[in-house]
Coordinates of C-alpha atoms in Angstrom, one line a residue:
M817 CA -1.2 -18.7 54.0
L818 CA 2.4 -18.1 53.0
K819 CA 3.7 -20.2 55.9
D820 CA 1.3 -23.0 55.0
A821 CA 2.4 -22.8 51.4
F822 CA 6.1 -23.1 52.2
M823 CA 5.4 -26.0 54.6
S824 CA 3.2 -27.7 52.0
G825 CA 6.1 -27.4 49.4
A826 CA 8.5 -29.0 51.9
A827 CA 6.2 -31.9 52.5
A828 CA 5.5 -32.4 48.8
I829 CA 9.2 -32.6 47.8
S830 CA 9.7 -35.0 50.8
N831 CA 7.0 -37.2 49.4
S832 CA 8.3 -37.0 45.8
K833 CA 12.1 -37.1 46.4
R834 CA 12.5 -40.7 45.2
A835 CA 10.7 -40.0 42.0
V836 CA 12.8 -36.9 41.4
D837 CA 16.0 -38.8 42.2
E838 CA 15.1 -41.3 39.5
L839 CA 15.4 -38.6 36.9
N840 CA 19.1 -38.4 37.6
V841 CA 21.0 -39.4 34.4
Y842 CA 24.4 -39.6 36.1
P843 CA 25.1 -43.3 36.7
V844 CA 27.6 -42.8 39.6
P845 CA 26.0 -42.8 43.0
D846 CA 25.7 -39.2 44.2
G847 CA 23.8 -36.8 46.4
D848 CA 20.6 -37.1 44.4
T849 CA 18.7 -34.0 43.4
G850 CA 15.3 -34.9 45.1
T851 CA 17.0 -36.0 48.3
N852 CA 19.1 -32.8 48.5
M853 CA 16.1 -30.5 47.7
S854 CA 14.0 -32.4 50.3
M855 CA 16.6 -32.1 53.0
T856 CA 17.0 -28.4 52.3
M857 CA 13.3 -27.7 52.4
S858 CA 12.9 -29.8 55.6
N859 CA 15.2 -27.4 57.4
A860 CA 12.7 -24.6 56.7
L861 CA 9.8 -26.8 57.7
R862 CA 11.4 -27.3 61.1
E863 CA 11.6 -23.6 61.7
L864 CA 8.2 -22.6 60.2
Q865 CA 6.1 -25.0 62.2
F866 CA 6.9 -23.1 65.4
M867 CA 5.9 -19.7 64.0
E868 CA 2.6 -18.1 65.2
D869 CA -0.1 -17.6 62.6
S870 CA -0.1 -13.9 63.4
C871 CA 3.3 -13.5 61.9
T872 CA 3.8 -11.3 58.8
A873 CA 4.6 -12.4 55.3
S874 CA 8.0 -10.7 55.7
Q875 CA 8.7 -12.7 58.9
V876 CA 7.7 -16.0 57.2
A877 CA 9.9 -15.3 54.2
D878 CA 12.9 -14.3 56.4
T879 CA 12.6 -17.4 58.5
A880 CA 12.3 -19.7 55.5
A881 CA 15.2 -18.1 53.6
A882 CA 17.6 -18.2 56.6
A883 CA 16.7 -21.9 57.3
L884 CA 17.0 -22.9 53.6
L885 CA 20.4 -21.2 53.4
R886 CA 21.8 -23.0 56.4
G887 CA 20.2 -26.3 55.4
A888 CA 21.2 -26.2 51.7
R889 CA 22.7 -29.4 50.5
G890 CA 24.2 -30.1 47.1
N891 CA 24.0 -27.7 44.2
S892 CA 20.3 -28.2 43.8
G893 CA 19.7 -27.3 47.4
V894 CA 21.8 -24.2 47.2
I895 CA 20.0 -23.0 44.1
L896 CA 16.7 -23.7 45.7
S897 CA 17.7 -21.7 48.8
L898 CA 18.8 -18.8 46.6
L899 CA 15.5 -18.8 44.7
F900 CA 13.6 -18.5 48.0
R901 CA 16.0 -15.8 49.2
G902 CA 14.2 -13.7 46.6
F903 CA 11.0 -14.0 48.6
S904 CA 12.8 -12.6 51.7
K905 CA 14.1 -9.6 49.7
A906 CA 10.9 -8.8 47.9
F907 CA 8.6 -9.2 51.0
K908 CA 10.9 -7.2 53.3
G909 CA 8.9 -5.3 55.9
K910 CA 5.5 -6.3 54.3
S911 CA 2.7 -7.8 56.3
E912 CA 0.8 -8.9 53.2
I913 CA 1.9 -9.5 49.7
G914 CA 0.3 -9.3 46.2
C915 CA 1.0 -10.1 42.6
E916 CA 3.8 -7.5 42.2
E917 CA 5.7 -8.8 45.2
L918 CA 5.4 -12.4 44.0
A919 CA 6.8 -11.4 40.6
N920 CA 9.6 -9.4 42.2
A921 CA 10.4 -12.4 44.5
L922 CA 11.0 -14.7 41.5
E923 CA 13.0 -12.1 39.7
L924 CA 15.3 -11.5 42.7
G925 CA 15.6 -15.2 43.4
V926 CA 16.6 -16.0 39.8
K927 CA 19.2 -13.2 39.7
G928 CA 20.7 -14.5 42.9
A929 CA 20.8 -18.1 41.7
Y930 CA 22.4 -17.3 38.4
K931 CA 25.0 -15.1 40.1
A932 CA 26.0 -17.9 42.4
V933 CA 26.5 -20.5 39.6
M934 CA 29.9 -20.0 37.9
N935 CA 28.9 -21.5 34.5
P936 CA 25.1 -21.7 34.4
T937 CA 23.7 -24.5 32.2
E938 CA 20.5 -24.0 30.4
G939 CA 18.0 -26.8 30.5
T940 CA 18.2 -27.1 34.3
I941 CA 16.3 -25.8 37.3
L942 CA 17.8 -22.3 36.5
T943 CA 16.0 -22.2 33.1
V944 CA 12.7 -23.4 34.6
A945 CA 12.8 -20.7 37.3
R946 CA 14.0 -17.9 34.9
L947 CA 11.3 -18.4 32.3
A948 CA 8.6 -18.7 34.9
S949 CA 9.9 -15.5 36.4
E950 CA 9.8 -13.7 33.1
K951 CA 6.2 -14.9 32.6
A952 CA 5.3 -13.4 36.0
S953 CA 7.0 -10.1 35.2
N954 CA 4.9 -9.9 32.0
I955 CA 1.5 -10.6 33.4
Y956 CA 1.4 -9.7 37.1
K957 CA -0.3 -6.3 36.4
T958 CA -3.2 -8.0 34.7
A959 CA -3.5 -11.1 36.8
E960 CA -6.9 -11.6 38.5
N961 CA -5.3 -12.4 41.9
E962 CA -2.3 -13.9 43.5
S963 CA -3.4 -17.6 43.1
A964 CA -4.2 -17.0 39.4
L965 CA -0.7 -15.5 38.9
W966 CA 1.0 -18.4 40.7
S967 CA -1.0 -20.8 38.6
E968 CA 0.3 -19.2 35.4
I969 CA 3.8 -19.4 36.9
C970 CA 3.5 -23.1 37.5
D971 CA 2.1 -23.7 34.0
E972 CA 5.0 -21.8 32.4
A973 CA 7.4 -23.9 34.6
D974 CA 5.8 -27.1 33.4
K975 CA 6.1 -26.0 29.8
T976 CA 9.7 -25.2 30.2
L977 CA 10.5 -28.4 32.0
E978 CA 9.0 -30.4 29.1
R979 CA 11.5 -28.6 26.8
T980 CA 14.6 -29.3 28.9
P981 CA 15.5 -32.4 26.9
E982 CA 15.7 -30.2 23.8
M983 CA 18.1 -27.9 25.7
L984 CA 20.3 -30.7 27.2
P985 CA 21.2 -33.6 24.9
V986 CA 22.0 -35.8 27.8
L987 CA 18.4 -35.5 29.0
K988 CA 17.0 -36.2 25.6
K989 CA 19.2 -39.3 25.2
A990 CA 18.0 -40.6 28.6
G991 CA 14.4 -39.7 27.8
V992 CA 13.9 -37.7 31.0
V993 CA 13.4 -34.1 32.1
D994 CA 15.7 -32.1 34.4
A995 CA 15.4 -33.4 38.0
G996 CA 16.0 -30.0 39.6
G997 CA 13.3 -28.4 37.5
K998 CA 10.9 -31.2 38.4
G999 CA 11.6 -30.8 42.1
L1000 CA 11.0 -27.1 41.9
I1001 CA 7.6 -27.6 40.2
V1002 CA 6.6 -30.2 42.9
I1003 CA 7.2 -27.5 45.5
W1004 CA 5.5 -24.7 43.6
R1005 CA 2.4 -26.8 42.8
A1006 CA 2.0 -27.7 46.5
M1007 CA 2.2 -23.9 47.2
L1008 CA -0.4 -23.3 44.6
D1009 CA -2.9 -25.7 46.3
V1010 CA -2.6 -23.5 49.4
F1011 CA -2.9 -20.2 47.5
Q1012 CA -6.1 -21.6 45.9
G1013 CA -7.6 -22.4 49.3
G1014 CA -6.9 -26.1 49.5
N1015 CA -5.2 -28.0 52.2
A1016 CA -1.4 -28.1 52.7
V1017 CA 0.3 -31.3 51.7
S1018 CA 1.2 -33.6 54.6
E1019 CA 4.3 -35.7 54.7
D1020 CA 3.9 -39.4 54.2
A1021 CA 6.0 -40.1 57.3
P1022 CA 6.9 -37.9 60.2
K1023 CA 10.4 -36.5 60.2
S1024 CA 12.7 -37.4 63.1
I1025 CA 14.7 -34.4 64.3
P1026 CA 18.3 -35.1 65.5
S1027 CA 18.8 -34.8 69.3
A1028 CA 15.1 -34.3 69.9
K1029 CA 15.1 -37.3 72.3
T1030 CA 17.7 -35.7 74.5
A1031 CA 15.7 -32.5 74.6
V1032 CA 12.6 -34.3 75.8
G1033 CA 14.1 -34.4 79.3
D1034 CA 13.6 -30.7 79.5
F1035 CA 9.9 -31.2 79.0
D1036 CA 9.3 -34.4 80.9
E1037 CA 6.2 -33.3 82.9
E1038 CA 3.8 -36.2 83.2
I1039 CA 1.0 -36.2 80.7
N1040 CA -1.8 -38.6 81.9
F1041 CA -4.3 -37.5 79.3
T1042 CA -4.0 -36.4 75.7
Y1043 CA -6.5 -33.5 75.1
C1044 CA -6.7 -30.2 76.9
T1045 CA -10.4 -29.4 76.5
E1046 CA -11.9 -26.0 77.3
F1047 CA -15.3 -24.4 76.7
I1048 CA -17.8 -22.0 78.1
V1049 CA -21.4 -23.1 79.0
N1050 CA -24.1 -20.4 78.6
K1051 CA -26.3 -21.7 81.3
K1052 CA -29.9 -22.6 80.4
A1053 CA -32.9 -21.7 82.6
D1054 CA -33.1 -25.0 84.4
C1055 CA -29.3 -25.6 84.6
P1056 CA -28.4 -28.4 87.0
D1057 CA -25.9 -27.8 89.8
V1058 CA -22.4 -27.3 88.5
S1059 CA -21.0 -29.8 91.0
R1060 CA -22.6 -32.6 88.9
L1061 CA -20.6 -31.5 85.9
R1062 CA -17.4 -31.2 87.9
A1063 CA -17.9 -34.7 89.3
F1064 CA -18.4 -36.2 85.9
L1065 CA -15.3 -34.5 84.4
K1066 CA -13.2 -36.0 87.3
T1067 CA -14.3 -39.5 86.1
I1068 CA -12.8 -38.9 82.6
G1069 CA -9.7 -36.8 83.3
D1070 CA -7.7 -34.6 85.6
C1071 CA -6.9 -30.9 86.0
V1072 CA -10.6 -30.2 86.2
V1073 CA -11.9 -26.7 86.5
A1074 CA -15.6 -25.8 86.4
V1075 CA -16.1 -22.2 87.5
D1076 CA -19.7 -21.2 88.1
D1077 CA -20.8 -17.7 87.4
D1078 CA -24.3 -16.2 87.2
D1079 CA -24.7 -16.9 83.5
I1080 CA -21.8 -19.1 82.4
I1081 CA -19.7 -22.0 83.5
K1082 CA -16.0 -21.9 82.5
V1083 CA -14.8 -25.5 81.9
H1084 CA -11.3 -26.9 81.7
V1085 CA -10.3 -30.6 81.7
H1086 CA -7.4 -32.9 80.5
T1087 CA -9.0 -36.0 79.1
D1088 CA -8.7 -38.7 76.4
H1089 CA -12.4 -38.2 75.6
P1090 CA -13.1 -34.6 74.8
G1091 CA -16.4 -35.6 73.1
K1092 CA -17.8 -36.9 76.4
A1093 CA -16.9 -33.7 78.2
I1094 CA -18.7 -31.7 75.5
E1095 CA -21.8 -33.9 75.5
E1096 CA -22.0 -33.6 79.3
G1097 CA -21.6 -29.8 79.0
I1098 CA -24.5 -29.5 76.6
L1099 CA -26.8 -30.8 79.4
F1100 CA -26.0 -27.5 81.2
G1101 CA -26.6 -25.1 78.4
S1102 CA -25.2 -24.0 75.0
L1103 CA -21.5 -24.1 74.4
T1104 CA -19.1 -21.4 73.1
N1105 CA -15.4 -20.9 72.9
L1106 CA -14.6 -24.5 72.3
K1107 CA -10.9 -25.3 72.3
I1108 CA -9.2 -28.7 72.1
D1109 CA -5.4 -29.1 72.1
N1110 CA -3.4 -32.3 71.7
M1111 CA -1.0 -31.9 74.7
R1112 CA 1.2 -34.8 73.6
H1113 CA 1.7 -33.2 70.3
Q1114 CA 2.5 -29.9 72.0
H1115 CA 5.0 -31.6 74.2
E1116 CA 6.7 -33.2 71.2
N1117 CA 6.9 -29.8 69.5
K1118 CA 8.4 -28.2 72.5
A1119 CA 11.0 -30.9 72.7
K1120 CA 11.8 -30.5 69.0
E1121 CA 12.0 -26.7 69.4
A1122 CA 14.3 -27.2 72.3
A1123 CA 16.4 -29.5 70.2
I1124 CA 16.7 -26.9 67.4
M1125 CA 17.7 -24.3 69.9
K1126 CA 20.2 -26.6 71.5
E1127 CA 21.8 -27.2 68.1
R1128 CA 22.3 -23.5 67.8
E1129 CA 24.0 -23.2 71.2
F1130 CA 27.5 -23.0 69.9
T1131 CA 30.3 -20.8 70.9
P1132 CA 32.7 -20.1 68.0
A1133 CA 36.4 -21.0 68.7
A1134 CA 38.5 -17.9 69.3
P1135 CA 41.3 -17.4 66.7
E1136 CA 44.6 -18.7 68.1
K1137 CA 46.6 -18.9 64.9
P1138 CA 46.7 -17.2 61.4
F1139 CA 45.4 -20.2 59.3
G1140 CA 43.2 -23.2 59.7
F1141 CA 41.6 -25.9 57.6
V1142 CA 38.2 -27.5 57.2
A1143 CA 38.1 -30.6 55.0
V1144 CA 35.0 -32.6 53.9
A1145 CA 35.8 -36.3 53.9
S1146 CA 34.2 -39.7 54.5
G1147 CA 35.9 -42.8 55.8
N1148 CA 38.0 -43.2 58.9
G1149 CA 41.3 -43.6 57.0
I1150 CA 40.7 -40.5 54.8
E1151 CA 39.6 -38.4 57.8
E1152 CA 42.7 -39.4 59.6
L1153 CA 44.8 -38.6 56.6
F1154 CA 43.5 -35.0 56.5
R1155 CA 44.1 -34.6 60.2
N1156 CA 47.6 -35.7 59.8
L1157 CA 48.0 -33.2 57.0
G1158 CA 46.9 -30.4 59.3
A1159 CA 43.1 -30.2 59.0
D1160 CA 41.5 -28.7 62.2
S1161 CA 38.0 -29.8 61.5
I1162 CA 36.5 -32.6 59.4
V1163 CA 33.0 -32.4 58.0
T1164 CA 31.7 -35.9 57.4
G1165 CA 30.3 -36.2 53.9
G1166 CA 31.1 -36.5 50.3
Q1167 CA 29.5 -38.5 47.5
T1168 CA 25.9 -39.4 48.3
M1169 CA 26.3 -37.5 51.6
N1170 CA 26.4 -33.8 50.8
P1171 CA 26.8 -31.8 54.0
S1172 CA 24.6 -28.7 54.5
T1173 CA 25.8 -25.1 54.5
D1174 CA 25.3 -25.1 58.3
D1175 CA 27.4 -28.3 58.7
I1176 CA 30.3 -26.5 57.0
L1177 CA 29.7 -23.3 58.9
Q1178 CA 29.8 -25.0 62.2
A1179 CA 33.1 -26.6 61.3
I1180 CA 34.5 -23.2 60.2
L1181 CA 33.4 -21.6 63.5
A1182 CA 35.0 -24.5 65.4
T1183 CA 38.4 -23.8 63.8
P1184 CA 40.6 -21.6 66.0
A1185 CA 42.0 -19.5 63.2
E1186 CA 41.7 -16.0 61.7
T1187 CA 41.6 -17.4 58.2
V1188 CA 40.0 -20.7 57.4
F1189 CA 40.6 -22.6 54.1
V1190 CA 37.7 -25.0 53.2
L1191 CA 38.3 -28.0 51.1
P1192 CA 35.0 -29.4 49.7
N1193 CA 36.6 -32.3 47.9
N1194 CA 33.5 -32.8 45.8
K1195 CA 32.0 -30.7 43.0
N1196 CA 28.5 -31.0 44.5
I1197 CA 29.6 -29.5 47.8
I1198 CA 31.5 -26.4 46.6
M1199 CA 28.3 -24.2 46.3
A1200 CA 27.2 -25.0 49.9
A1201 CA 30.7 -24.2 51.1
E1202 CA 30.7 -20.9 49.3
Q1203 CA 27.3 -20.0 51.0
A1204 CA 28.9 -20.6 54.4
V1205 CA 31.5 -17.9 53.7
K1206 CA 28.8 -15.3 53.9
L1207 CA 27.7 -16.5 57.3
A1208 CA 31.1 -16.8 59.0
D1209 CA 32.6 -14.4 61.5
R1210 CA 36.1 -14.7 60.1
R1211 CA 37.8 -14.7 56.7
V1212 CA 37.0 -17.9 54.8
C1213 CA 38.4 -19.1 51.5
V1214 CA 37.0 -22.1 49.6
I1215 CA 39.7 -23.8 47.6
Q1216 CA 37.6 -25.5 44.9
T1217 CA 38.8 -29.1 45.3
K1218 CA 36.6 -31.5 43.5
T1219 CA 38.3 -34.8 44.7
I1220 CA 40.1 -36.1 47.7
P1221 CA 43.5 -36.2 45.9
Q1222 CA 43.0 -32.5 45.1
G1223 CA 42.3 -31.8 48.7
M1224 CA 45.4 -33.6 49.8
T1225 CA 47.5 -31.8 47.3
A1226 CA 46.1 -28.4 48.4
M1227 CA 47.2 -29.1 52.0
L1228 CA 50.6 -30.3 50.9
N1229 CA 51.2 -27.0 49.1
F1230 CA 50.2 -24.9 52.1
D1231 CA 53.1 -22.8 53.4
P1232 CA 52.6 -21.6 57.0
D1233 CA 55.2 -18.8 56.5
A1234 CA 53.4 -17.4 53.4
D1235 CA 50.6 -14.9 53.5
F1236 CA 47.0 -15.5 52.6
E1237 CA 47.1 -14.4 48.9
A1238 CA 50.2 -16.5 48.3
N1239 CA 48.7 -19.6 49.9
R1240 CA 45.4 -19.2 48.1
F1241 CA 47.2 -18.9 44.7
N1242 CA 49.6 -21.8 45.3
M1243 CA 47.0 -24.2 46.6
S1244 CA 44.6 -23.4 43.8
K1245 CA 47.3 -23.7 41.2
A1246 CA 48.6 -27.0 42.6
I1247 CA 45.2 -28.8 42.3
E1248 CA 45.1 -28.0 38.6
G1249 CA 47.8 -30.6 38.0
V1250 CA 46.2 -33.4 40.0
S1251 CA 44.8 -36.3 38.0
T1252 CA 42.2 -38.2 39.9
G1253 CA 40.9 -41.7 39.1
L1254 CA 37.8 -43.2 40.7
V1255 CA 36.5 -46.8 40.6
T1256 CA 32.9 -47.2 41.6
F1257 CA 29.7 -48.9 40.4
A1258 CA 26.7 -47.8 38.3
A1259 CA 23.8 -47.0 40.5
R1260 CA 21.4 -47.0 37.6
D1261 CA 21.1 -47.8 33.9
S1262 CA 22.3 -44.8 31.9
D1263 CA 23.9 -43.5 28.7
F1264 CA 27.1 -41.9 30.0
D1265 CA 29.7 -40.3 27.8
G1266 CA 28.2 -42.1 24.8
K1267 CA 28.4 -45.5 26.4
D1268 CA 25.4 -47.7 27.4
I1269 CA 25.8 -48.3 31.2
K1270 CA 24.0 -51.1 33.0
K1271 CA 23.2 -50.9 36.7
G1272 CA 25.9 -52.7 38.8
E1273 CA 28.6 -52.4 36.2
I1274 CA 32.1 -51.3 37.4
L1275 CA 33.0 -47.8 36.3
A1276 CA 36.5 -46.3 36.1
L1277 CA 36.5 -42.5 35.8
E1278 CA 39.5 -40.3 35.0
N1279 CA 38.9 -36.7 36.1
G1280 CA 35.2 -37.2 36.0
K1281 CA 35.1 -38.7 32.5
L1282 CA 34.3 -42.4 31.9
A1283 CA 37.6 -44.1 31.0
L1284 CA 36.4 -47.8 30.9
T1285 CA 34.0 -50.3 32.4
D1286 CA 34.7 -53.8 33.7
K1287 CA 33.1 -56.6 35.7
D1288 CA 36.0 -56.9 38.0
V1289 CA 37.0 -54.1 40.5
T1290 CA 40.7 -55.0 40.7
K1291 CA 41.1 -55.2 36.9
A1292 CA 39.2 -51.9 36.4
A1293 CA 41.5 -50.1 38.9
Y1294 CA 44.7 -51.5 37.3
K1295 CA 43.6 -50.6 33.8
L1296 CA 42.7 -47.1 34.9
I1297 CA 46.1 -46.6 36.5
K1298 CA 47.9 -47.8 33.4
K1299 CA 45.8 -45.3 31.4
M1300 CA 46.5 -42.4 33.7
A1301 CA 50.3 -43.0 34.2
N1302 CA 52.9 -41.9 31.7
G1303 CA 56.7 -41.7 31.5
D1304 CA 56.7 -38.6 33.8
T1305 CA 54.7 -40.2 36.6
G1306 CA 56.6 -40.1 39.9
F1307 CA 53.8 -40.8 42.4
I1308 CA 50.9 -43.2 42.5
T1309 CA 48.6 -43.1 45.5
V1310 CA 45.8 -45.5 45.8
I1311 CA 43.1 -45.2 48.6
Y1312 CA 40.9 -48.2 48.9
G1313 CA 37.4 -48.1 50.3
A1314 CA 35.3 -49.9 52.9
D1315 CA 34.1 -52.5 50.3
V1316 CA 37.7 -53.6 49.3
S1317 CA 39.4 -56.3 51.4
D1318 CA 43.0 -56.0 52.4
D1319 CA 43.8 -59.0 50.3
N1320 CA 42.3 -57.4 47.2
A1321 CA 44.1 -54.2 47.9
E1322 CA 47.4 -56.1 48.2
A1323 CA 46.7 -57.9 44.9
L1324 CA 46.3 -54.5 43.2
N1325 CA 49.4 -53.2 44.9
D1326 CA 51.4 -56.1 43.5
L1327 CA 50.2 -55.4 40.0
I1328 CA 51.1 -51.8 40.2
K1329 CA 54.6 -52.5 41.6
N1330 CA 55.3 -55.0 38.9
K1331 CA 54.4 -52.4 36.3
F1332 CA 55.6 -49.1 37.8
G1333 CA 57.7 -50.0 40.8
D1334 CA 61.0 -49.0 39.2
K1335 CA 59.6 -45.6 38.0
A1336 CA 57.2 -44.3 40.6
E1337 CA 56.7 -44.2 44.3
I1338 CA 53.6 -46.2 45.2
M1339 CA 51.5 -45.6 48.3
M1340 CA 48.5 -47.8 49.3
I1341 CA 46.2 -46.3 51.9
S1342 CA 43.1 -47.8 53.7
G1343 CA 40.6 -45.0 53.4
G1344 CA 37.5 -46.8 54.5
Q1345 CA 35.4 -44.5 52.2
P1346 CA 31.9 -45.6 50.9
V1347 CA 30.8 -45.5 47.2
Y1348 CA 34.3 -45.5 45.7
Y1349 CA 36.2 -48.8 45.7
Y1350 CA 39.4 -46.9 44.8
I1351 CA 40.4 -43.3 44.7
I1352 CA 43.6 -42.9 42.7
S1353 CA 46.0 -40.0 42.4
V1354 CA 48.7 -40.0 39.7
E1355 CA 51.4 -37.2 39.7

């Protein structure tokens, strides 16, 4: 039941991810909450679907927690994984669970999530989970049963979610509730359906699993018929000769077995029409031990399972040097830039494409160094990177870079002759002085930093804050640079994205040179990044 509940929750958030995404009040395109929570839960779904029904509650919770941790994407995905980590801790060694264990699971999960978030904000998924947990702790001793307790938990979560706009003014102004809290309730409500004896939610569309096609070759036995059909016939008094049954089964399938004993006939056949086999069997007596399996489905599952195992077949790189770097980046030009600065491994990702904890972990393990510095280069990737630290087999340090310019500055301030502590301090200190400008577009209508934003409008951000809007990308970028620069500015670096032509980039370069050419060194780089037309660094 617990396994079905977790899988139901994963399917439910997958079906509702777009609706949850639409609650996002941030106008800049990003790794939306619903999508990140769905991708995180889907990682658990992949693992759970291969577990036997005879497994214990502890085994289910352990499997789900490990998969969620590795698959966690974005801050919402990491928080979700930590909440479910509480289930693994509370159910440890237990074959069955009751109300007390459920209440403990929520309490442990909430504590872990709050501990991981540096500055917890109330009115978010954290608040929804915490108040639901407190409700569970207060009533679990008097709850009628587990499903009744979980129903109360969901009701409390719903009430809290409705109050989130009162806790966060930005939600109230946008007229929405917290997206993360909503996603959590979608998952919990789907779990409740299972606890109450209902059916698990099914995904609207089947998930494709990366590299499954390559794994099918390991299971390429020919399947001529779909259903493996087995049953036992309790022979009636005037039972016809079994050869007649055997002959009929051969006309509708293959792999026919009809073993005749004194009182029974054991039947096995691969066929596309199991009903015909059963109807024919009834002519010979009463049927028991009916079993019909979809062999094509089993074949696909084996291939998927092999794909998952193949993904795990990875030999960590042996340390060959004291220090190494993993950088998260998107765009051929930016990736090459980090390689030239000394990055050993690049994790493809960034805005709208938040890599999972496991993606970052694999890059860490592929880096041949005793100590690996990780540069997330995006505020929504930092938490996933920090979770990877716990899973690595070597020392890992996450430098909390929130932008590409901060990542570049961190690497430029690395000293190969200095020790770990000195480098960690120097790089962390250096990024504090980096001013980052971003030019992008509004992905949705929103009220952002007190300004009414319309979808498609060009946004210019200075250190995450809205600086100005415009209808023209080049003008927005030039105005932003003028706003960021001052008399002490010595370097202006402009990285232009995939949606900016070389001609437009050159036009902006001319404007900058005319204004700042005699004061600052100007560098124009083709980054090829998505989402951001321009990434600007002023130092």
